[in-house]
Amino acid sequence: QDTDEFILPTGANKTRGRFELAFFTIGGCCMTGAAFGALNGLRLGLKETQNMAWSKPRNVQILNMVTRQGALWANTLGSLALLYSAFGVIIEKTRGAEDDLNTVAAGTLTGMLYKSTGRV
């Protein structure tokens, strides 16, 4: 039985395009960044408050570090994913082709733009 599982409109692709995948990429990077940042914040918070007794001020300081680091990493990775996705969509629409060159070019442009604001 070789019938399609889903009914697609006439002329529609069976795979998702770069634009549809951009939302998943950006959201996934934000969530990954938040999780990684929270774990890093917990590590830093425990390290910075190791000489304090377990009390409300220590808990608040650790919690502040967790939320600060989580937001920082989520923002950073989300911004990078947004740039990568935007470059990928623009390159695909400009070239009119879906291939690995678009991915390489989008990654290269994202890295160049991200590093252009930093010092050596």
mmCIF file of N, CA, C and O in Angstrom, residues 14-96:
data_model
loop_
_atom_site.group_PDB
_atom_site.id
_atom_site.type_symbol
_atom_site.label_atom_id
_atom_site.label_comp_id
_atom_site.label_asym_id
_atom_site.label_seq_id
_atom_site.Cartn_x
_atom_site.Cartn_y
_atom_site.Cartn_z
ATOM 1 N N LYS A 14 6.278 18.040 0.198
ATOM 2 C CA LYS A 14 6.088 17.074 1.272
ATOM 3 C C LYS A 14 7.001 17.363 2.457
ATOM 4 O O LYS A 14 6.835 16.799 3.512
ATOM 5 N N THR A 15 7.980 18.217 2.254
ATOM 6 C CA THR A 15 8.894 18.568 3.345
ATOM 7 C C THR A 15 8.708 20.037 3.706
ATOM 8 O O THR A 15 8.233 20.830 2.904
ATOM 9 N N ARG A 16 9.093 20.362 4.902
ATOM 10 C CA ARG A 16 8.991 21.742 5.342
ATOM 11 C C ARG A 16 10.131 22.555 4.761
ATOM 12 O O ARG A 16 11.258 22.084 4.662
ATOM 13 N N GLY A 17 9.839 23.780 4.422
ATOM 14 C CA GLY A 17 10.858 24.666 3.899
ATOM 15 C C GLY A 17 11.665 25.296 5.013
ATOM 16 O O GLY A 17 11.406 25.101 6.203
ATOM 17 N N ARG A 18 12.634 26.073 4.621
ATOM 18 C CA ARG A 18 13.521 26.720 5.576
ATOM 19 C C ARG A 18 12.766 27.696 6.482
ATOM 20 O O ARG A 18 13.062 27.830 7.647
ATOM 21 N N PHE A 19 11.771 28.389 5.920
ATOM 22 C CA PHE A 19 11.015 29.360 6.708
ATOM 23 C C PHE A 19 10.214 28.662 7.814
ATOM 24 O O PHE A 19 10.167 29.140 8.946
ATOM 25 N N GLU A 20 9.585 27.542 7.510
ATOM 26 C CA GLU A 20 8.817 26.810 8.521
ATOM 27 C C GLU A 20 9.731 26.241 9.600
ATOM 28 O O GLU A 20 9.383 26.212 10.778
ATOM 29 N N LEU A 21 10.910 25.793 9.199
ATOM 30 C CA LEU A 21 11.856 25.234 10.170
ATOM 31 C C LEU A 21 12.518 26.312 11.030
ATOM 32 O O LEU A 21 13.059 26.016 12.087
ATOM 33 N N ALA A 22 12.464 27.563 10.589
ATOM 34 C CA ALA A 22 13.092 28.646 11.347
ATOM 35 C C ALA A 22 12.460 28.792 12.721
ATOM 36 O O ALA A 22 13.155 29.046 13.708
ATOM 37 N N PHE A 23 11.154 28.629 12.809
ATOM 38 C CA PHE A 23 10.473 28.791 14.094
ATOM 39 C C PHE A 23 10.912 27.718 15.086
ATOM 40 O O PHE A 23 11.138 27.999 16.264
ATOM 41 N N PHE A 24 11.039 26.497 14.609
ATOM 42 C CA PHE A 24 11.524 25.413 15.455
ATOM 43 C C PHE A 24 12.967 25.665 15.888
ATOM 44 O O PHE A 24 13.327 25.459 17.049
ATOM 45 N N THR A 25 13.791 26.138 14.966
ATOM 46 C CA THR A 25 15.200 26.394 15.257
ATOM 47 C C THR A 25 15.351 27.481 16.314
ATOM 48 O O THR A 25 16.100 27.326 17.282
ATOM 49 N N ILE A 26 14.648 28.581 16.142
ATOM 50 C CA ILE A 26 14.757 29.690 17.083
ATOM 51 C C ILE A 26 14.241 29.282 18.458
ATOM 52 O O ILE A 26 14.893 29.524 19.478
ATOM 53 N N GLY A 27 13.079 28.660 18.508
ATOM 54 C CA GLY A 27 12.520 28.227 19.791
ATOM 55 C C GLY A 27 13.389 27.192 20.484
ATOM 56 O O GLY A 27 13.605 27.251 21.698
ATOM 57 N N GLY A 28 13.903 26.252 19.715
ATOM 58 C CA GLY A 28 14.775 25.226 20.294
ATOM 59 C C GLY A 28 16.055 25.812 20.857
ATOM 60 O O GLY A 28 16.517 25.406 21.929
ATOM 61 N N CYS A 29 16.624 26.787 20.148
ATOM 62 C CA CYS A 29 17.853 27.419 20.635
ATOM 63 C C CYS A 29 17.587 28.240 21.895
ATOM 64 O O CYS A 29 18.412 28.261 22.808
ATOM 65 N N CYS A 30 16.447 28.924 21.943
ATOM 66 C CA CYS A 30 16.103 29.681 23.155
ATOM 67 C C CYS A 30 15.950 28.750 24.356
ATOM 68 O O CYS A 30 16.458 29.041 25.448
ATOM 69 N N MET A 31 15.256 27.638 24.161
ATOM 70 C CA MET A 31 15.047 26.700 25.266
ATOM 71 C C MET A 31 16.359 26.031 25.689
ATOM 72 O O MET A 31 16.616 25.863 26.879
ATOM 73 N N THR A 32 17.186 25.677 24.726
ATOM 74 C CA THR A 32 18.484 25.076 25.039
ATOM 75 C C THR A 32 19.360 26.069 25.787
ATOM 76 O O THR A 32 20.021 25.710 26.774
ATOM 77 N N GLY A 33 19.379 27.317 25.318
ATOM 78 C CA GLY A 33 20.156 28.353 25.994
ATOM 79 C C GLY A 33 19.676 28.598 27.411
ATOM 80 O O GLY A 33 20.478 28.767 28.329
ATOM 81 N N ALA A 34 18.365 28.612 27.610
ATOM 82 C CA ALA A 34 17.816 28.819 28.946
ATOM 83 C C ALA A 34 18.204 27.676 29.887
ATOM 84 O O ALA A 34 18.576 27.904 31.045
ATOM 85 N N ALA A 35 18.127 26.448 29.391
ATOM 86 C CA ALA A 35 18.488 25.295 30.218
ATOM 87 C C ALA A 35 19.980 25.298 30.550
ATOM 88 O O ALA A 35 20.373 25.105 31.712
ATOM 89 N N PHE A 36 20.813 25.528 29.535
ATOM 90 C CA PHE A 36 22.257 25.565 29.767
ATOM 91 C C PHE A 36 22.630 26.714 30.699
ATOM 92 O O PHE A 36 23.437 26.560 31.609
ATOM 93 N N GLY A 37 22.035 27.885 30.480
ATOM 94 C CA GLY A 37 22.314 29.040 31.323
ATOM 95 C C GLY A 37 21.868 28.829 32.761
ATOM 96 O O GLY A 37 22.549 29.251 33.700
ATOM 97 N N ALA A 38 20.724 28.173 32.943
ATOM 98 C CA ALA A 38 20.250 27.903 34.299
ATOM 99 C C ALA A 38 21.205 26.967 35.040
ATOM 100 O O ALA A 38 21.524 27.187 36.217
ATOM 101 N N LEU A 39 21.674 25.946 34.342
ATOM 102 C CA LEU A 39 22.642 25.034 34.972
ATOM 103 C C LEU A 39 23.959 25.750 35.271
ATOM 104 O O LEU A 39 24.558 25.540 36.341
ATOM 105 N N ASN A 40 24.393 26.580 34.350
ATOM 106 C CA ASN A 40 25.618 27.344 34.573
ATOM 107 C C ASN A 40 25.425 28.334 35.729
ATOM 108 O O ASN A 40 26.325 28.524 36.546
ATOM 109 N N GLY A 41 24.266 28.962 35.788
ATOM 110 C CA GLY A 41 23.970 29.881 36.890
ATOM 111 C C GLY A 41 23.920 29.178 38.229
ATOM 112 O O GLY A 41 24.385 29.719 39.244
ATOM 113 N N LEU A 42 23.377 27.983 38.253
ATOM 114 C CA LEU A 42 23.361 27.203 39.496
ATOM 115 C C LEU A 42 24.780 26.886 39.939
ATOM 116 O O LEU A 42 25.131 27.031 41.116
ATOM 117 N N ARG A 43 25.612 26.485 38.989
ATOM 118 C CA ARG A 43 27.013 26.190 39.308
ATOM 119 C C ARG A 43 27.727 27.427 39.848
ATOM 120 O O ARG A 43 28.403 27.368 40.883
ATOM 121 N N LEU A 44 27.554 28.557 39.153
ATOM 122 C CA LEU A 44 28.203 29.794 39.599
ATOM 123 C C LEU A 44 27.652 30.276 40.936
ATOM 124 O O LEU A 44 28.404 30.752 41.791
ATOM 125 N N GLY A 45 26.334 30.166 41.103
ATOM 126 C CA GLY A 45 25.718 30.596 42.357
ATOM 127 C C GLY A 45 26.194 29.787 43.547
ATOM 128 O O GLY A 45 26.477 30.328 44.614
ATOM 129 N N LEU A 46 26.291 28.477 43.363
ATOM 130 C CA LEU A 46 26.787 27.628 44.453
ATOM 131 C C LEU A 46 28.257 27.916 44.744
ATOM 132 O O LEU A 46 28.685 27.891 45.909
ATOM 133 N N LYS A 47 29.019 28.202 43.710
ATOM 134 C CA LYS A 47 30.441 28.485 43.890
ATOM 135 C C LYS A 47 30.650 29.812 44.620
ATOM 136 O O LYS A 47 31.490 29.917 45.511
ATOM 137 N N GLU A 48 29.874 30.840 44.236
ATOM 138 C CA GLU A 48 30.039 32.160 44.850
ATOM 139 C C GLU A 48 29.528 32.226 46.283
ATOM 140 O O GLU A 48 29.981 33.061 47.060
ATOM 141 N N THR A 49 28.579 31.385 46.630
ATOM 142 C CA THR A 49 27.990 31.445 47.973
ATOM 143 C C THR A 49 28.408 30.274 48.847
ATOM 144 O O THR A 49 27.744 29.995 49.848
ATOM 145 N N GLN A 50 29.502 29.620 48.517
ATOM 146 C CA GLN A 50 29.889 28.428 49.281
ATOM 147 C C GLN A 50 30.271 28.742 50.728
ATOM 148 O O GLN A 50 30.185 27.884 51.592
ATOM 149 N N ASN A 51 30.674 29.970 51.010
ATOM 150 C CA ASN A 51 31.047 30.329 52.381
ATOM 151 C C ASN A 51 29.859 30.794 53.211
ATOM 152 O O ASN A 51 30.008 31.038 54.404
ATOM 153 N N MET A 52 28.691 30.930 52.596
ATOM 154 C CA MET A 52 27.489 31.368 53.311
ATOM 155 C C MET A 52 26.730 30.156 53.848
ATOM 156 O O MET A 52 26.764 29.073 53.265
ATOM 157 N N ALA A 53 26.037 30.366 54.958
ATOM 158 C CA ALA A 53 25.182 29.305 55.498
ATOM 159 C C ALA A 53 23.906 29.234 54.663
ATOM 160 O O ALA A 53 23.517 30.206 54.020
ATOM 161 N N TRP A 54 23.246 28.060 54.678
ATOM 162 C CA TRP A 54 21.988 27.932 53.941
ATOM 163 C C TRP A 54 20.953 28.822 54.598
ATOM 164 O O TRP A 54 20.539 28.592 55.731
ATOM 165 N N SER A 55 20.553 29.844 53.889
ATOM 166 C CA SER A 55 19.575 30.791 54.396
ATOM 167 C C SER A 55 18.856 31.426 53.218
ATOM 168 O O SER A 55 19.184 31.186 52.064
ATOM 169 N N LYS A 56 17.872 32.276 53.530
ATOM 170 C CA LYS A 56 17.125 32.936 52.461
ATOM 171 C C LYS A 56 18.014 33.821 51.588
ATOM 172 O O LYS A 56 17.878 33.797 50.363
ATOM 173 N N PRO A 57 18.935 34.605 52.165
ATOM 174 C CA PRO A 57 19.791 35.413 51.288
ATOM 175 C C PRO A 57 20.627 34.579 50.320
ATOM 176 O O PRO A 57 20.806 34.959 49.163
ATOM 177 N N ARG A 58 21.112 33.442 50.774
ATOM 178 C CA ARG A 58 21.892 32.577 49.874
ATOM 179 C C ARG A 58 21.000 32.008 48.773
ATOM 180 O O ARG A 58 21.391 31.990 47.607
ATOM 181 N N ASN A 59 19.809 31.570 49.155
ATOM 182 C CA ASN A 59 18.883 31.026 48.167
ATOM 183 C C ASN A 59 18.507 32.077 47.127
ATOM 184 O O ASN A 59 18.445 31.784 45.930
ATOM 185 N N VAL A 60 18.271 33.310 47.582
ATOM 186 C CA VAL A 60 17.912 34.390 46.663
ATOM 187 C C VAL A 60 19.077 34.703 45.727
ATOM 188 O O VAL A 60 18.888 34.917 44.528
ATOM 189 N N GLN A 61 20.274 34.710 46.263
ATOM 190 C CA GLN A 61 21.449 34.999 45.440
ATOM 191 C C GLN A 61 21.654 33.905 44.380
ATOM 192 O O GLN A 61 21.959 34.198 43.225
ATOM 193 N N ILE A 62 21.464 32.663 44.759
ATOM 194 C CA ILE A 62 21.587 31.557 43.801
ATOM 195 C C ILE A 62 20.496 31.654 42.747
ATOM 196 O O ILE A 62 20.751 31.507 41.546
ATOM 197 N N LEU A 63 19.279 31.927 43.180
ATOM 198 C CA LEU A 63 18.158 32.047 42.246
ATOM 199 C C LEU A 63 18.364 33.204 41.267
ATOM 200 O O LEU A 63 18.054 33.086 40.079
ATOM 201 N N ASN A 64 18.881 34.315 41.762
ATOM 202 C CA ASN A 64 19.187 35.448 40.886
ATOM 203 C C ASN A 64 20.223 35.072 39.833
ATOM 204 O O ASN A 64 20.106 35.457 38.669
ATOM 205 N N MET A 65 21.233 34.333 40.235
ATOM 206 C CA MET A 65 22.272 33.917 39.297
ATOM 207 C C MET A 65 21.703 32.953 38.255
ATOM 208 O O MET A 65 22.029 33.051 37.068
ATOM 209 N N VAL A 66 20.834 32.054 38.676
ATOM 210 C CA VAL A 66 20.213 31.095 37.755
ATOM 211 C C VAL A 66 19.376 31.831 36.712
ATOM 212 O O VAL A 66 19.495 31.579 35.506
ATOM 213 N N THR A 67 18.543 32.759 37.154
ATOM 214 C CA THR A 67 17.677 33.465 36.205
ATOM 215 C C THR A 67 18.475 34.406 35.311
ATOM 216 O O THR A 67 18.175 34.546 34.123
ATOM 217 N N ARG A 68 19.494 35.051 35.849
ATOM 218 C CA ARG A 68 20.316 35.966 35.048
ATOM 219 C C ARG A 68 21.075 35.208 33.965
ATOM 220 O O ARG A 68 21.080 35.606 32.801
ATOM 221 N N GLN A 69 21.714 34.118 34.339
ATOM 222 C CA GLN A 69 22.467 33.334 33.363
ATOM 223 C C GLN A 69 21.541 32.655 32.348
ATOM 224 O O GLN A 69 21.860 32.576 31.169
ATOM 225 N N GLY A 70 20.387 32.168 32.815
ATOM 226 C CA GLY A 70 19.432 31.541 31.903
ATOM 227 C C GLY A 70 18.942 32.510 30.844
ATOM 228 O O GLY A 70 18.881 32.186 29.656
ATOM 229 N N ALA A 71 18.605 33.719 31.267
ATOM 230 C CA ALA A 71 18.136 34.732 30.313
ATOM 231 C C ALA A 71 19.252 35.156 29.364
ATOM 232 O O ALA A 71 19.010 35.362 28.166
ATOM 233 N N LEU A 72 20.454 35.290 29.872
ATOM 234 C CA LEU A 72 21.584 35.697 29.037
ATOM 235 C C LEU A 72 21.848 34.681 27.925
ATOM 236 O O LEU A 72 21.974 35.040 26.761
ATOM 237 N N TRP A 73 21.904 33.415 28.292
ATOM 238 C CA TRP A 73 22.185 32.376 27.311
ATOM 239 C C TRP A 73 21.023 32.181 26.340
ATOM 240 O O TRP A 73 21.228 31.951 25.147
ATOM 241 N N ALA A 74 19.787 32.266 26.839
ATOM 242 C CA ALA A 74 18.627 32.134 25.962
ATOM 243 C C ALA A 74 18.601 33.263 24.942
ATOM 244 O O ALA A 74 18.324 33.035 23.754
ATOM 245 N N ASN A 75 18.893 34.470 25.372
ATOM 246 C CA ASN A 75 18.916 35.618 24.477
ATOM 247 C C ASN A 75 20.019 35.479 23.435
ATOM 248 O O ASN A 75 19.810 35.740 22.252
ATOM 249 N N THR A 76 21.187 35.060 23.857
ATOM 250 C CA THR A 76 22.313 34.916 22.943
ATOM 251 C C THR A 76 22.043 33.850 21.882
ATOM 252 O O THR A 76 22.187 34.104 20.679
ATOM 253 N N LEU A 77 21.663 32.663 22.310
ATOM 254 C CA LEU A 77 21.418 31.580 21.346
ATOM 255 C C LEU A 77 20.195 31.856 20.480
ATOM 256 O O LEU A 77 20.178 31.523 19.288
ATOM 257 N N GLY A 78 19.164 32.474 21.054
ATOM 258 C CA GLY A 78 17.994 32.833 20.264
ATOM 259 C C GLY A 78 18.320 33.857 19.196
ATOM 260 O O GLY A 78 17.840 33.772 18.066
ATOM 261 N N SER A 79 19.160 34.829 19.535
ATOM 262 C CA SER A 79 19.566 35.842 18.556
ATOM 263 C C SER A 79 20.392 35.223 17.433
ATOM 264 O O SER A 79 20.214 35.564 16.257
ATOM 265 N N LEU A 80 21.293 34.328 17.791
ATOM 266 C CA LEU A 80 22.085 33.648 16.766
ATOM 267 C C LEU A 80 21.206 32.795 15.852
ATOM 268 O O LEU A 80 21.389 32.778 14.632
ATOM 269 N N ALA A 81 20.234 32.106 16.433
ATOM 270 C CA ALA A 81 19.330 31.291 15.624
ATOM 271 C C ALA A 81 18.474 32.161 14.714
ATOM 272 O O ALA A 81 18.199 31.794 13.566
ATOM 273 N N LEU A 82 18.055 33.328 15.214
ATOM 274 C CA LEU A 82 17.274 34.244 14.390
ATOM 275 C C LEU A 82 18.092 34.748 13.203
ATOM 276 O O LEU A 82 17.610 34.763 12.063
ATOM 277 N N LEU A 83 19.334 35.132 13.462
ATOM 278 C CA LEU A 83 20.205 35.578 12.369
ATOM 279 C C LEU A 83 20.432 34.463 11.350
ATOM 280 O O LEU A 83 20.334 34.680 10.140
ATOM 281 N N TYR A 84 20.744 33.277 11.843
ATOM 282 C CA TYR A 84 20.998 32.137 10.965
ATOM 283 C C TYR A 84 19.774 31.820 10.101
ATOM 284 O O TYR A 84 19.877 31.620 8.894
ATOM 285 N N SER A 85 18.602 31.808 10.723
ATOM 286 C CA SER A 85 17.383 31.497 9.986
ATOM 287 C C SER A 85 17.055 32.580 8.966
ATOM 288 O O SER A 85 16.652 32.277 7.836
ATOM 289 N N ALA A 86 17.209 33.834 9.361
ATOM 290 C CA ALA A 86 16.920 34.939 8.436
ATOM 291 C C ALA A 86 17.863 34.905 7.243
ATOM 292 O O ALA A 86 17.429 35.032 6.086
ATOM 293 N N PHE A 87 19.158 34.720 7.505
ATOM 294 C CA PHE A 87 20.111 34.613 6.400
ATOM 295 C C PHE A 87 19.785 33.424 5.506
ATOM 296 O O PHE A 87 19.871 33.510 4.276
ATOM 297 N N GLY A 88 19.419 32.303 6.102
ATOM 298 C CA GLY A 88 19.091 31.117 5.321
ATOM 299 C C GLY A 88 17.893 31.332 4.412
ATOM 300 O O GLY A 88 17.907 30.951 3.235
ATOM 301 N N VAL A 89 16.841 31.963 4.936
ATOM 302 C CA VAL A 89 15.650 32.223 4.130
ATOM 303 C C VAL A 89 15.964 33.209 3.013
ATOM 304 O O VAL A 89 15.566 33.019 1.857
ATOM 305 N N ILE A 90 16.698 34.269 3.333
ATOM 306 C CA ILE A 90 17.042 35.280 2.324
ATOM 307 C C ILE A 90 17.895 34.671 1.210
ATOM 308 O O ILE A 90 17.648 34.901 0.017
ATOM 309 N N ILE A 91 18.882 33.871 1.594
ATOM 310 C CA ILE A 91 19.755 33.248 0.587
ATOM 311 C C ILE A 91 18.969 32.274 -0.282
ATOM 312 O O ILE A 91 19.133 32.232 -1.500
ATOM 313 N N GLU A 92 18.089 31.492 0.351
ATOM 314 C CA GLU A 92 17.290 30.530 -0.417
ATOM 315 C C GLU A 92 16.374 31.248 -1.416
ATOM 316 O O GLU A 92 16.264 30.844 -2.581
ATOM 317 N N LYS A 93 15.737 32.316 -0.978
ATOM 318 C CA LYS A 93 14.842 33.058 -1.880
ATOM 319 C C LYS A 93 15.627 33.759 -2.985
ATOM 320 O O LYS A 93 15.178 33.843 -4.121
ATOM 321 N N THR A 94 16.811 34.253 -2.661
ATOM 322 C CA THR A 94 17.639 34.946 -3.651
ATOM 323 C C THR A 94 18.162 33.976 -4.706
ATOM 324 O O THR A 94 18.097 34.256 -5.906
ATOM 325 N N ARG A 95 18.691 32.849 -4.255
ATOM 326 C CA ARG A 95 19.262 31.874 -5.188
ATOM 327 C C ARG A 95 18.204 31.034 -5.881
ATOM 328 O O ARG A 95 18.422 30.530 -6.970
ATOM 329 N N GLY A 96 17.070 30.834 -5.226
ATOM 330 C CA GLY A 96 16.031 29.996 -5.802
ATOM 331 C C GLY A 96 16.347 28.520 -5.732
ATOM 332 O O GLY A 96 15.800 27.727 -6.494
#
